[in-house]
Amino acid sequence: MSGSVVPGMRFADRATRIEVFPGLDALPDDAASLFAASTTFFSTRAWWETVLAHALPADGEARLLLVRRNGAASALFPMLLDRAGGGFRALTTPYTCLYEPLVAPGITDRVLLFGEFARYCRAFATTRFDSLDRANAADIAAGGARAGLVAASFDHFGNWHEDVAGLDWAAWLARRPGALRETIRRRTRRAERLEDAHFTLYRDRNDIASGIAAFETVYARSWKDPEPYPSVNPAQIRAAAELGLARVGIWWIGGTPAAAQFWIVERDQAMVLKLAHDETFKAHSPGTVLTAWMIRHMIEQEHVAEVDFGRGDDAYKQGWAADRRQRLGLLLINPRRLGGMIALARHGLGRANARFHSPGG
């Protein structure tokens, strides 16, 4: 299926146009160069294939917006149309740790390019983005302003991480809070003495299926709530493995997987995406033991420069990582539409209420 230029659109630069595609297979061949320039697992073609096949809402339709400048594929914005409510948003999921548009190498005027994309968004009362870093949030907001849209930002989730470049295990451990440091030492010593217990790391395409099976066994017996998209975990592990990024760590006790974790390693960063343990083995602190083993492996064997704990401000993360950065959400609001006016008023009231209830407000 071919893309289409949005009817009725007017462009400040007639050399720029928007083409809209319903899926990855419909994209033209020259869009492949945009995926080749991706800087994170969460913007690779393998990731988007996983999202479209396993994490698309029942009432959602993918809208892949390709921006062409002078005929060349210059940027791709994976988006989602809500058929039921008519909403328009970035194609993110509960598993997305970072959303970023794909921009061709050599583009220096990102804001102008994003402004052309934002003109498409004027067809909607609001366009929502989340899982953004500050740089992309700023560029999208600036592009929206060029198209006459109002940007309203919000905090989406915290991301705990730590620079570990040049550290060995002892140095990393010395950084931990005293109580956690002693817990790690005590529990890992006990684990080393435990009979019939061992660790396995799955990373190769040939054995990743065994890692996935063990992971799924642990997850099914853990405290975790059922996944909103049950097939996502094995799918994203397979996708990462195809790119050579997957690391599935399993701690076995007596032939049974007691704890499981899924990490990705790319560009000197190790990020944990999913972790779980079997409550049957709770007395052995399997989560603590496996997390310590995985981090030690990342530092000593893979020599990563950063350890990242992904989405969320879970209390335990503050002990395992020293730094926090805020991932942002952003609404592009069209004040010329009724729904946009309502959203703008709600956002203004929300900000005013937050200021009123803040200390000194």
mmCIF file with all atom_site columns, C-alpha atoms in Angstrom, residues 62-233:
data_model
loop_
_atom_site.group_PDB
_atom_site.id
_atom_site.type_symbol
_atom_site.label_atom_id
_atom_site.label_alt_id
_atom_site.label_comp_id
_atom_site.label_asym_id
_atom_site.label_entity_id
_atom_site.label_seq_id
_atom_site.pdbx_PDB_ins_code
_atom_site.Cartn_x
_atom_site.Cartn_y
_atom_site.Cartn_z
_atom_site.occupancy
_atom_site.B_iso_or_equiv
_atom_site.pdbx_formal_charge
_atom_site.auth_seq_id
_atom_site.auth_comp_id
_atom_site.auth_asym_id
_atom_site.auth_atom_id
_atom_site.pdbx_PDB_model_num
ATOM 1   C CA . ALA A 1 62  ? -0.733  2.871   13.268 1.00 0.00 ? 62  ALA A CA 1
ATOM 2   C CA . ARG A 1 63  ? 0.047   6.028   11.360 1.00 0.00 ? 63  ARG A CA 1
ATOM 3   C CA . LEU A 1 64  ? 3.666   6.218   10.230 1.00 0.00 ? 64  LEU A CA 1
ATOM 4   C CA . LEU A 1 65  ? 4.306   9.775   9.120  1.00 0.00 ? 65  LEU A CA 1
ATOM 5   C CA . LEU A 1 66  ? 7.186   10.143  6.699  1.00 0.00 ? 66  LEU A CA 1
ATOM 6   C CA . VAL A 1 67  ? 8.480   13.664  6.158  1.00 0.00 ? 67  VAL A CA 1
ATOM 7   C CA . ARG A 1 68  ? 10.067  14.232  2.766  1.00 0.00 ? 68  ARG A CA 1
ATOM 8   C CA . ARG A 1 69  ? 12.241  17.204  1.980  1.00 0.00 ? 69  ARG A CA 1
ATOM 9   C CA . ASN A 1 70  ? 13.215  17.762  -1.638 1.00 0.00 ? 70  ASN A CA 1
ATOM 10  C CA . GLY A 1 71  ? 12.052  14.231  -2.296 1.00 0.00 ? 71  GLY A CA 1
ATOM 11  C CA . ALA A 1 72  ? 14.312  12.610  0.297  1.00 0.00 ? 72  ALA A CA 1
ATOM 12  C CA . ALA A 1 73  ? 13.078  10.653  3.323  1.00 0.00 ? 73  ALA A CA 1
ATOM 13  C CA . SER A 1 74  ? 14.068  13.026  6.141  1.00 0.00 ? 74  SER A CA 1
ATOM 14  C CA . ALA A 1 75  ? 12.142  11.948  9.234  1.00 0.00 ? 75  ALA A CA 1
ATOM 15  C CA . LEU A 1 76  ? 9.703   9.306   10.429 1.00 0.00 ? 76  LEU A CA 1
ATOM 16  C CA . PHE A 1 77  ? 7.198   9.775   13.244 1.00 0.00 ? 77  PHE A CA 1
ATOM 17  C CA . PRO A 1 78  ? 5.540   6.499   14.369 1.00 0.00 ? 78  PRO A CA 1
ATOM 18  C CA . MET A 1 79  ? 2.109   7.575   15.600 1.00 0.00 ? 79  MET A CA 1
ATOM 19  C CA . LEU A 1 80  ? -1.209  6.029   16.652 1.00 0.00 ? 80  LEU A CA 1
ATOM 20  C CA . LEU A 1 81  ? -4.771  6.999   15.773 1.00 0.00 ? 81  LEU A CA 1
ATOM 21  C CA . ASP A 1 82  ? -7.485  6.138   18.290 1.00 0.00 ? 82  ASP A CA 1
ATOM 22  C CA . ARG A 1 83  ? -10.420 4.993   16.158 1.00 0.00 ? 83  ARG A CA 1
ATOM 23  C CA . ALA A 1 84  ? -12.875 5.178   19.053 1.00 0.00 ? 84  ALA A CA 1
ATOM 24  C CA . GLY A 1 85  ? -12.014 8.571   20.513 1.00 0.00 ? 85  GLY A CA 1
ATOM 25  C CA . GLY A 1 86  ? -10.352 10.201  17.540 1.00 0.00 ? 86  GLY A CA 1
ATOM 26  C CA . GLY A 1 87  ? -7.199  10.917  19.525 1.00 0.00 ? 87  GLY A CA 1
ATOM 27  C CA . PHE A 1 88  ? -3.736  11.091  18.034 1.00 0.00 ? 88  PHE A CA 1
ATOM 28  C CA . ARG A 1 89  ? -0.569  10.178  19.881 1.00 0.00 ? 89  ARG A CA 1
ATOM 29  C CA . ALA A 1 90  ? 2.928   8.806   19.636 1.00 0.00 ? 90  ALA A CA 1
ATOM 30  C CA . LEU A 1 91  ? 3.123   5.056   19.145 1.00 0.00 ? 91  LEU A CA 1
ATOM 31  C CA . THR A 1 92  ? 4.373   4.280   22.638 1.00 0.00 ? 92  THR A CA 1
ATOM 32  C CA . THR A 1 93  ? 3.563   1.392   24.960 1.00 0.00 ? 93  THR A CA 1
ATOM 33  C CA . PRO A 1 94  ? 3.886   0.520   28.661 1.00 0.00 ? 94  PRO A CA 1
ATOM 34  C CA . TYR A 1 95  ? 7.255   -0.979  27.654 1.00 0.00 ? 95  TYR A CA 1
ATOM 35  C CA . THR A 1 96  ? 8.704   2.043   25.837 1.00 0.00 ? 96  THR A CA 1
ATOM 36  C CA . CYS A 1 97  ? 11.662  3.567   27.668 1.00 0.00 ? 97  CYS A CA 1
ATOM 37  C CA . LEU A 1 98  ? 12.433  6.264   25.109 1.00 0.00 ? 98  LEU A CA 1
ATOM 38  C CA . TYR A 1 99  ? 10.468  7.671   22.182 1.00 0.00 ? 99  TYR A CA 1
ATOM 39  C CA . GLU A 1 100 ? 12.334  9.570   19.524 1.00 0.00 ? 100 GLU A CA 1
ATOM 40  C CA . PRO A 1 101 ? 11.447  10.397  15.938 1.00 0.00 ? 101 PRO A CA 1
ATOM 41  C CA . LEU A 1 102 ? 13.806  8.947   13.364 1.00 0.00 ? 102 LEU A CA 1
ATOM 42  C CA . VAL A 1 103 ? 15.717  11.772  11.683 1.00 0.00 ? 103 VAL A CA 1
ATOM 43  C CA . ALA A 1 104 ? 18.072  11.412  8.745  1.00 0.00 ? 104 ALA A CA 1
ATOM 44  C CA . PRO A 1 105 ? 21.764  12.012  9.443  1.00 0.00 ? 105 PRO A CA 1
ATOM 45  C CA . GLY A 1 106 ? 22.882  15.470  8.439  1.00 0.00 ? 106 GLY A CA 1
ATOM 46  C CA . ILE A 1 107 ? 19.611  17.222  9.282  1.00 0.00 ? 107 ILE A CA 1
ATOM 47  C CA . THR A 1 108 ? 20.586  20.366  11.177 1.00 0.00 ? 108 THR A CA 1
ATOM 48  C CA . ASP A 1 109 ? 17.242  22.177  11.314 1.00 0.00 ? 109 ASP A CA 1
ATOM 49  C CA . ARG A 1 110 ? 15.227  19.640  13.255 1.00 0.00 ? 110 ARG A CA 1
ATOM 50  C CA . VAL A 1 111 ? 12.793  22.256  14.528 1.00 0.00 ? 111 VAL A CA 1
ATOM 51  C CA . LEU A 1 112 ? 11.824  23.287  10.988 1.00 0.00 ? 112 LEU A CA 1
ATOM 52  C CA . LEU A 1 113 ? 11.328  19.648  10.079 1.00 0.00 ? 113 LEU A CA 1
ATOM 53  C CA . PHE A 1 114 ? 9.292   19.004  13.212 1.00 0.00 ? 114 PHE A CA 1
ATOM 54  C CA . GLY A 1 115 ? 7.232   22.072  12.392 1.00 0.00 ? 115 GLY A CA 1
ATOM 55  C CA . GLU A 1 116 ? 6.133   20.489  9.124  1.00 0.00 ? 116 GLU A CA 1
ATOM 56  C CA . PHE A 1 117 ? 5.137   17.364  11.028 1.00 0.00 ? 117 PHE A CA 1
ATOM 57  C CA . ALA A 1 118 ? 3.221   19.532  13.517 1.00 0.00 ? 118 ALA A CA 1
ATOM 58  C CA . ARG A 1 119 ? 1.170   20.998  10.676 1.00 0.00 ? 119 ARG A CA 1
ATOM 59  C CA . TYR A 1 120 ? -0.289  17.542  10.196 1.00 0.00 ? 120 TYR A CA 1
ATOM 60  C CA . CYS A 1 121 ? -1.158  17.485  13.901 1.00 0.00 ? 121 CYS A CA 1
ATOM 61  C CA . ARG A 1 122 ? -3.353  20.579  13.488 1.00 0.00 ? 122 ARG A CA 1
ATOM 62  C CA . ALA A 1 123 ? -6.048  18.195  12.227 1.00 0.00 ? 123 ALA A CA 1
ATOM 63  C CA . PHE A 1 124 ? -6.457  17.021  15.846 1.00 0.00 ? 124 PHE A CA 1
ATOM 64  C CA . ALA A 1 125 ? -7.427  18.823  19.015 1.00 0.00 ? 125 ALA A CA 1
ATOM 65  C CA . THR A 1 126 ? -4.441  17.347  20.816 1.00 0.00 ? 126 THR A CA 1
ATOM 66  C CA . THR A 1 127 ? -1.449  15.208  19.931 1.00 0.00 ? 127 THR A CA 1
ATOM 67  C CA . ARG A 1 128 ? 0.187   13.391  22.810 1.00 0.00 ? 128 ARG A CA 1
ATOM 68  C CA . PHE A 1 129 ? 3.800   12.309  23.197 1.00 0.00 ? 129 PHE A CA 1
ATOM 69  C CA . ASP A 1 130 ? 5.433   10.558  26.126 1.00 0.00 ? 130 ASP A CA 1
ATOM 70  C CA . SER A 1 131 ? 8.654   8.738   27.077 1.00 0.00 ? 131 SER A CA 1
ATOM 71  C CA . LEU A 1 132 ? 10.595  11.760  25.798 1.00 0.00 ? 132 LEU A CA 1
ATOM 72  C CA . ASP A 1 133 ? 14.007  12.996  26.789 1.00 0.00 ? 133 ASP A CA 1
ATOM 73  C CA . ARG A 1 134 ? 14.382  16.741  27.230 1.00 0.00 ? 134 ARG A CA 1
ATOM 74  C CA . ALA A 1 135 ? 16.030  17.335  23.851 1.00 0.00 ? 135 ALA A CA 1
ATOM 75  C CA . ASN A 1 136 ? 13.260  15.685  21.837 1.00 0.00 ? 136 ASN A CA 1
ATOM 76  C CA . ALA A 1 137 ? 10.561  17.291  23.988 1.00 0.00 ? 137 ALA A CA 1
ATOM 77  C CA . ALA A 1 138 ? 12.070  20.708  23.309 1.00 0.00 ? 138 ALA A CA 1
ATOM 78  C CA . ASP A 1 139 ? 12.307  20.116  19.545 1.00 0.00 ? 139 ASP A CA 1
ATOM 79  C CA . ILE A 1 140 ? 8.733   18.821  19.296 1.00 0.00 ? 140 ILE A CA 1
ATOM 80  C CA . ALA A 1 141 ? 7.444   21.763  21.347 1.00 0.00 ? 141 ALA A CA 1
ATOM 81  C CA . ALA A 1 142 ? 9.352   24.244  19.182 1.00 0.00 ? 142 ALA A CA 1
ATOM 82  C CA . GLY A 1 143 ? 8.088   22.582  16.025 1.00 0.00 ? 143 GLY A CA 1
ATOM 83  C CA . GLY A 1 144 ? 4.558   22.739  17.379 1.00 0.00 ? 144 GLY A CA 1
ATOM 84  C CA . ALA A 1 145 ? 4.900   26.454  18.049 1.00 0.00 ? 145 ALA A CA 1
ATOM 85  C CA . ARG A 1 146 ? 5.903   27.006  14.410 1.00 0.00 ? 146 ARG A CA 1
ATOM 86  C CA . ALA A 1 147 ? 2.631   25.345  13.398 1.00 0.00 ? 147 ALA A CA 1
ATOM 87  C CA . GLY A 1 148 ? 0.555   27.455  15.781 1.00 0.00 ? 148 GLY A CA 1
ATOM 88  C CA . LEU A 1 149 ? 0.126   24.743  18.397 1.00 0.00 ? 149 LEU A CA 1
ATOM 89  C CA . VAL A 1 150 ? 0.509   25.189  22.139 1.00 0.00 ? 150 VAL A CA 1
ATOM 90  C CA . ALA A 1 151 ? 2.868   22.782  23.916 1.00 0.00 ? 151 ALA A CA 1
ATOM 91  C CA . ALA A 1 152 ? 1.995   21.602  27.415 1.00 0.00 ? 152 ALA A CA 1
ATOM 92  C CA . SER A 1 153 ? 4.542   19.378  29.121 1.00 0.00 ? 153 SER A CA 1
ATOM 93  C CA . PHE A 1 154 ? 4.111   16.941  32.007 1.00 0.00 ? 154 PHE A CA 1
ATOM 94  C CA . ASP A 1 155 ? 6.272   14.523  33.956 1.00 0.00 ? 155 ASP A CA 1
ATOM 95  C CA . HIS A 1 156 ? 5.857   10.995  32.637 1.00 0.00 ? 156 HIS A CA 1
ATOM 96  C CA . PHE A 1 157 ? 8.235   8.708   34.564 1.00 0.00 ? 157 PHE A CA 1
ATOM 97  C CA . GLY A 1 158 ? 11.549  8.742   36.338 1.00 0.00 ? 158 GLY A CA 1
ATOM 98  C CA . ASN A 1 159 ? 14.550  6.889   34.972 1.00 0.00 ? 159 ASN A CA 1
ATOM 99  C CA . TRP A 1 160 ? 17.187  5.727   37.478 1.00 0.00 ? 160 TRP A CA 1
ATOM 100 C CA . HIS A 1 161 ? 20.686  5.196   36.149 1.00 0.00 ? 161 HIS A CA 1
ATOM 101 C CA . GLU A 1 162 ? 24.351  5.444   37.125 1.00 0.00 ? 162 GLU A CA 1
ATOM 102 C CA . ASP A 1 163 ? 27.680  6.092   35.428 1.00 0.00 ? 163 ASP A CA 1
ATOM 103 C CA . VAL A 1 164 ? 29.869  3.052   36.086 1.00 0.00 ? 164 VAL A CA 1
ATOM 104 C CA . ALA A 1 165 ? 32.661  3.764   33.601 1.00 0.00 ? 165 ALA A CA 1
ATOM 105 C CA . GLY A 1 166 ? 35.997  2.535   34.932 1.00 0.00 ? 166 GLY A CA 1
ATOM 106 C CA . LEU A 1 167 ? 34.511  0.865   38.016 1.00 0.00 ? 167 LEU A CA 1
ATOM 107 C CA . ASP A 1 168 ? 35.123  -2.685  39.127 1.00 0.00 ? 168 ASP A CA 1
ATOM 108 C CA . TRP A 1 169 ? 32.650  -4.652  41.217 1.00 0.00 ? 169 TRP A CA 1
ATOM 109 C CA . ALA A 1 170 ? 34.187  -3.640  44.543 1.00 0.00 ? 170 ALA A CA 1
ATOM 110 C CA . ALA A 1 171 ? 34.076  0.046   43.642 1.00 0.00 ? 171 ALA A CA 1
ATOM 111 C CA . TRP A 1 172 ? 30.452  -0.178  42.503 1.00 0.00 ? 172 TRP A CA 1
ATOM 112 C CA . LEU A 1 173 ? 29.483  -2.046  45.648 1.00 0.00 ? 173 LEU A CA 1
ATOM 113 C CA . ALA A 1 174 ? 31.208  0.551   47.836 1.00 0.00 ? 174 ALA A CA 1
ATOM 114 C CA . ARG A 1 175 ? 28.882  3.208   46.403 1.00 0.00 ? 175 ARG A CA 1
ATOM 115 C CA . ARG A 1 176 ? 25.750  1.460   47.603 1.00 0.00 ? 176 ARG A CA 1
ATOM 116 C CA . PRO A 1 177 ? 23.891  2.467   50.777 1.00 0.00 ? 177 PRO A CA 1
ATOM 117 C CA . GLY A 1 178 ? 25.199  0.553   53.769 1.00 0.00 ? 178 GLY A CA 1
ATOM 118 C CA . ALA A 1 179 ? 22.149  -1.615  54.373 1.00 0.00 ? 179 ALA A CA 1
ATOM 119 C CA . LEU A 1 180 ? 21.868  -2.663  50.726 1.00 0.00 ? 180 LEU A CA 1
ATOM 120 C CA . ARG A 1 181 ? 25.616  -3.264  50.478 1.00 0.00 ? 181 ARG A CA 1
ATOM 121 C CA . GLU A 1 182 ? 25.532  -5.666  53.404 1.00 0.00 ? 182 GLU A CA 1
ATOM 122 C CA . THR A 1 183 ? 22.424  -7.386  52.075 1.00 0.00 ? 183 THR A CA 1
ATOM 123 C CA . ILE A 1 184 ? 24.127  -7.959  48.724 1.00 0.00 ? 184 ILE A CA 1
ATOM 124 C CA . ARG A 1 185 ? 27.252  -9.343  50.376 1.00 0.00 ? 185 ARG A CA 1
ATOM 125 C CA . ARG A 1 186 ? 25.340  -11.613 52.729 1.00 0.00 ? 186 ARG A CA 1
ATOM 126 C CA . ARG A 1 187 ? 22.861  -12.921 50.164 1.00 0.00 ? 187 ARG A CA 1
ATOM 127 C CA . THR A 1 188 ? 25.409  -13.487 47.399 1.00 0.00 ? 188 THR A CA 1
ATOM 128 C CA . ARG A 1 189 ? 27.712  -15.400 49.786 1.00 0.00 ? 189 ARG A CA 1
ATOM 129 C CA . ARG A 1 190 ? 24.810  -17.594 50.789 1.00 0.00 ? 190 ARG A CA 1
ATOM 130 C CA . ALA A 1 191 ? 23.894  -18.105 47.117 1.00 0.00 ? 191 ALA A CA 1
ATOM 131 C CA . GLU A 1 192 ? 27.435  -19.238 46.325 1.00 0.00 ? 192 GLU A CA 1
ATOM 132 C CA . ARG A 1 193 ? 27.174  -21.934 49.000 1.00 0.00 ? 193 ARG A CA 1
ATOM 133 C CA . LEU A 1 194 ? 23.754  -23.118 47.896 1.00 0.00 ? 194 LEU A CA 1
ATOM 134 C CA . GLU A 1 195 ? 23.858  -26.598 46.406 1.00 0.00 ? 195 GLU A CA 1
ATOM 135 C CA . ASP A 1 196 ? 22.398  -27.171 42.959 1.00 0.00 ? 196 ASP A CA 1
ATOM 136 C CA . ALA A 1 197 ? 22.210  -23.417 42.288 1.00 0.00 ? 197 ALA A CA 1
ATOM 137 C CA . HIS A 1 198 ? 23.782  -21.665 39.319 1.00 0.00 ? 198 HIS A CA 1
ATOM 138 C CA . PHE A 1 199 ? 23.449  -18.698 36.984 1.00 0.00 ? 199 PHE A CA 1
ATOM 139 C CA . THR A 1 200 ? 22.939  -18.813 33.226 1.00 0.00 ? 200 THR A CA 1
ATOM 140 C CA . LEU A 1 201 ? 23.141  -15.931 30.780 1.00 0.00 ? 201 LEU A CA 1
ATOM 141 C CA . TYR A 1 202 ? 21.345  -16.351 27.461 1.00 0.00 ? 202 TYR A CA 1
ATOM 142 C CA . ARG A 1 203 ? 22.347  -14.003 24.668 1.00 0.00 ? 203 ARG A CA 1
ATOM 143 C CA . ASP A 1 204 ? 22.845  -15.947 21.438 1.00 0.00 ? 204 ASP A CA 1
ATOM 144 C CA . ARG A 1 205 ? 20.112  -16.452 18.875 1.00 0.00 ? 205 ARG A CA 1
ATOM 145 C CA . ASN A 1 206 ? 20.646  -20.204 19.136 1.00 0.00 ? 206 ASN A CA 1
ATOM 146 C CA . ASP A 1 207 ? 19.843  -20.432 22.840 1.00 0.00 ? 207 ASP A CA 1
ATOM 147 C CA . ILE A 1 208 ? 17.568  -17.444 23.419 1.00 0.00 ? 208 ILE A CA 1
ATOM 148 C CA . ALA A 1 209 ? 14.491  -19.680 23.158 1.00 0.00 ? 209 ALA A CA 1
ATOM 149 C CA . SER A 1 210 ? 15.663  -21.541 26.287 1.00 0.00 ? 210 SER A CA 1
ATOM 150 C CA . GLY A 1 211 ? 16.136  -18.237 28.084 1.00 0.00 ? 211 GLY A CA 1
ATOM 151 C CA . ILE A 1 212 ? 12.666  -17.080 27.080 1.00 0.00 ? 212 ILE A CA 1
ATOM 152 C CA . ALA A 1 213 ? 11.110  -20.330 28.317 1.00 0.00 ? 213 ALA A CA 1
ATOM 153 C CA . ALA A 1 214 ? 12.799  -19.970 31.707 1.00 0.00 ? 214 ALA A CA 1
ATOM 154 C CA . PHE A 1 215 ? 11.866  -16.290 31.872 1.00 0.00 ? 215 PHE A CA 1
ATOM 155 C CA . GLU A 1 216 ? 8.208   -17.035 31.143 1.00 0.00 ? 216 GLU A CA 1
ATOM 156 C CA . THR A 1 217 ? 8.178   -19.774 33.790 1.00 0.00 ? 217 THR A CA 1
ATOM 157 C CA . VAL A 1 218 ? 9.441   -17.376 36.451 1.00 0.00 ? 218 VAL A CA 1
ATOM 158 C CA . TYR A 1 219 ? 7.152   -14.567 35.368 1.00 0.00 ? 219 TYR A CA 1
ATOM 159 C CA . ALA A 1 220 ? 4.087   -16.797 35.566 1.00 0.00 ? 220 ALA A CA 1
ATOM 160 C CA . ARG A 1 221 ? 4.987   -17.766 39.164 1.00 0.00 ? 221 ARG A CA 1
ATOM 161 C CA . SER A 1 222 ? 5.961   -14.279 40.332 1.00 0.00 ? 222 SER A CA 1
ATOM 162 C CA . TRP A 1 223 ? 4.101   -11.528 42.129 1.00 0.00 ? 223 TRP A CA 1
ATOM 163 C CA . LYS A 1 224 ? 3.743   -9.584  38.873 1.00 0.00 ? 224 LYS A CA 1
ATOM 164 C CA . ASP A 1 225 ? 0.335   -8.615  37.556 1.00 0.00 ? 225 ASP A CA 1
ATOM 165 C CA . PRO A 1 226 ? -0.550  -10.117 34.177 1.00 0.00 ? 226 PRO A CA 1
ATOM 166 C CA . GLU A 1 227 ? 0.877   -8.155  31.270 1.00 0.00 ? 227 GLU A CA 1
ATOM 167 C CA . PRO A 1 228 ? -1.562  -5.943  29.344 1.00 0.00 ? 228 PRO A CA 1
ATOM 168 C CA . TYR A 1 229 ? -0.036  -7.440  26.190 1.00 0.00 ? 229 TYR A CA 1
ATOM 169 C CA . PRO A 1 230 ? 0.934   -11.023 27.135 1.00 0.00 ? 230 PRO A CA 1
ATOM 170 C CA . SER A 1 231 ? 3.056   -11.783 24.079 1.00 0.00 ? 231 SER A CA 1
ATOM 171 C CA . VAL A 1 232 ? 5.250   -8.678  24.329 1.00 0.00 ? 232 VAL A CA 1
ATOM 172 C CA . ASN A 1 233 ? 7.947   -10.002 26.660 1.00 0.00 ? 233 ASN A CA 1
#
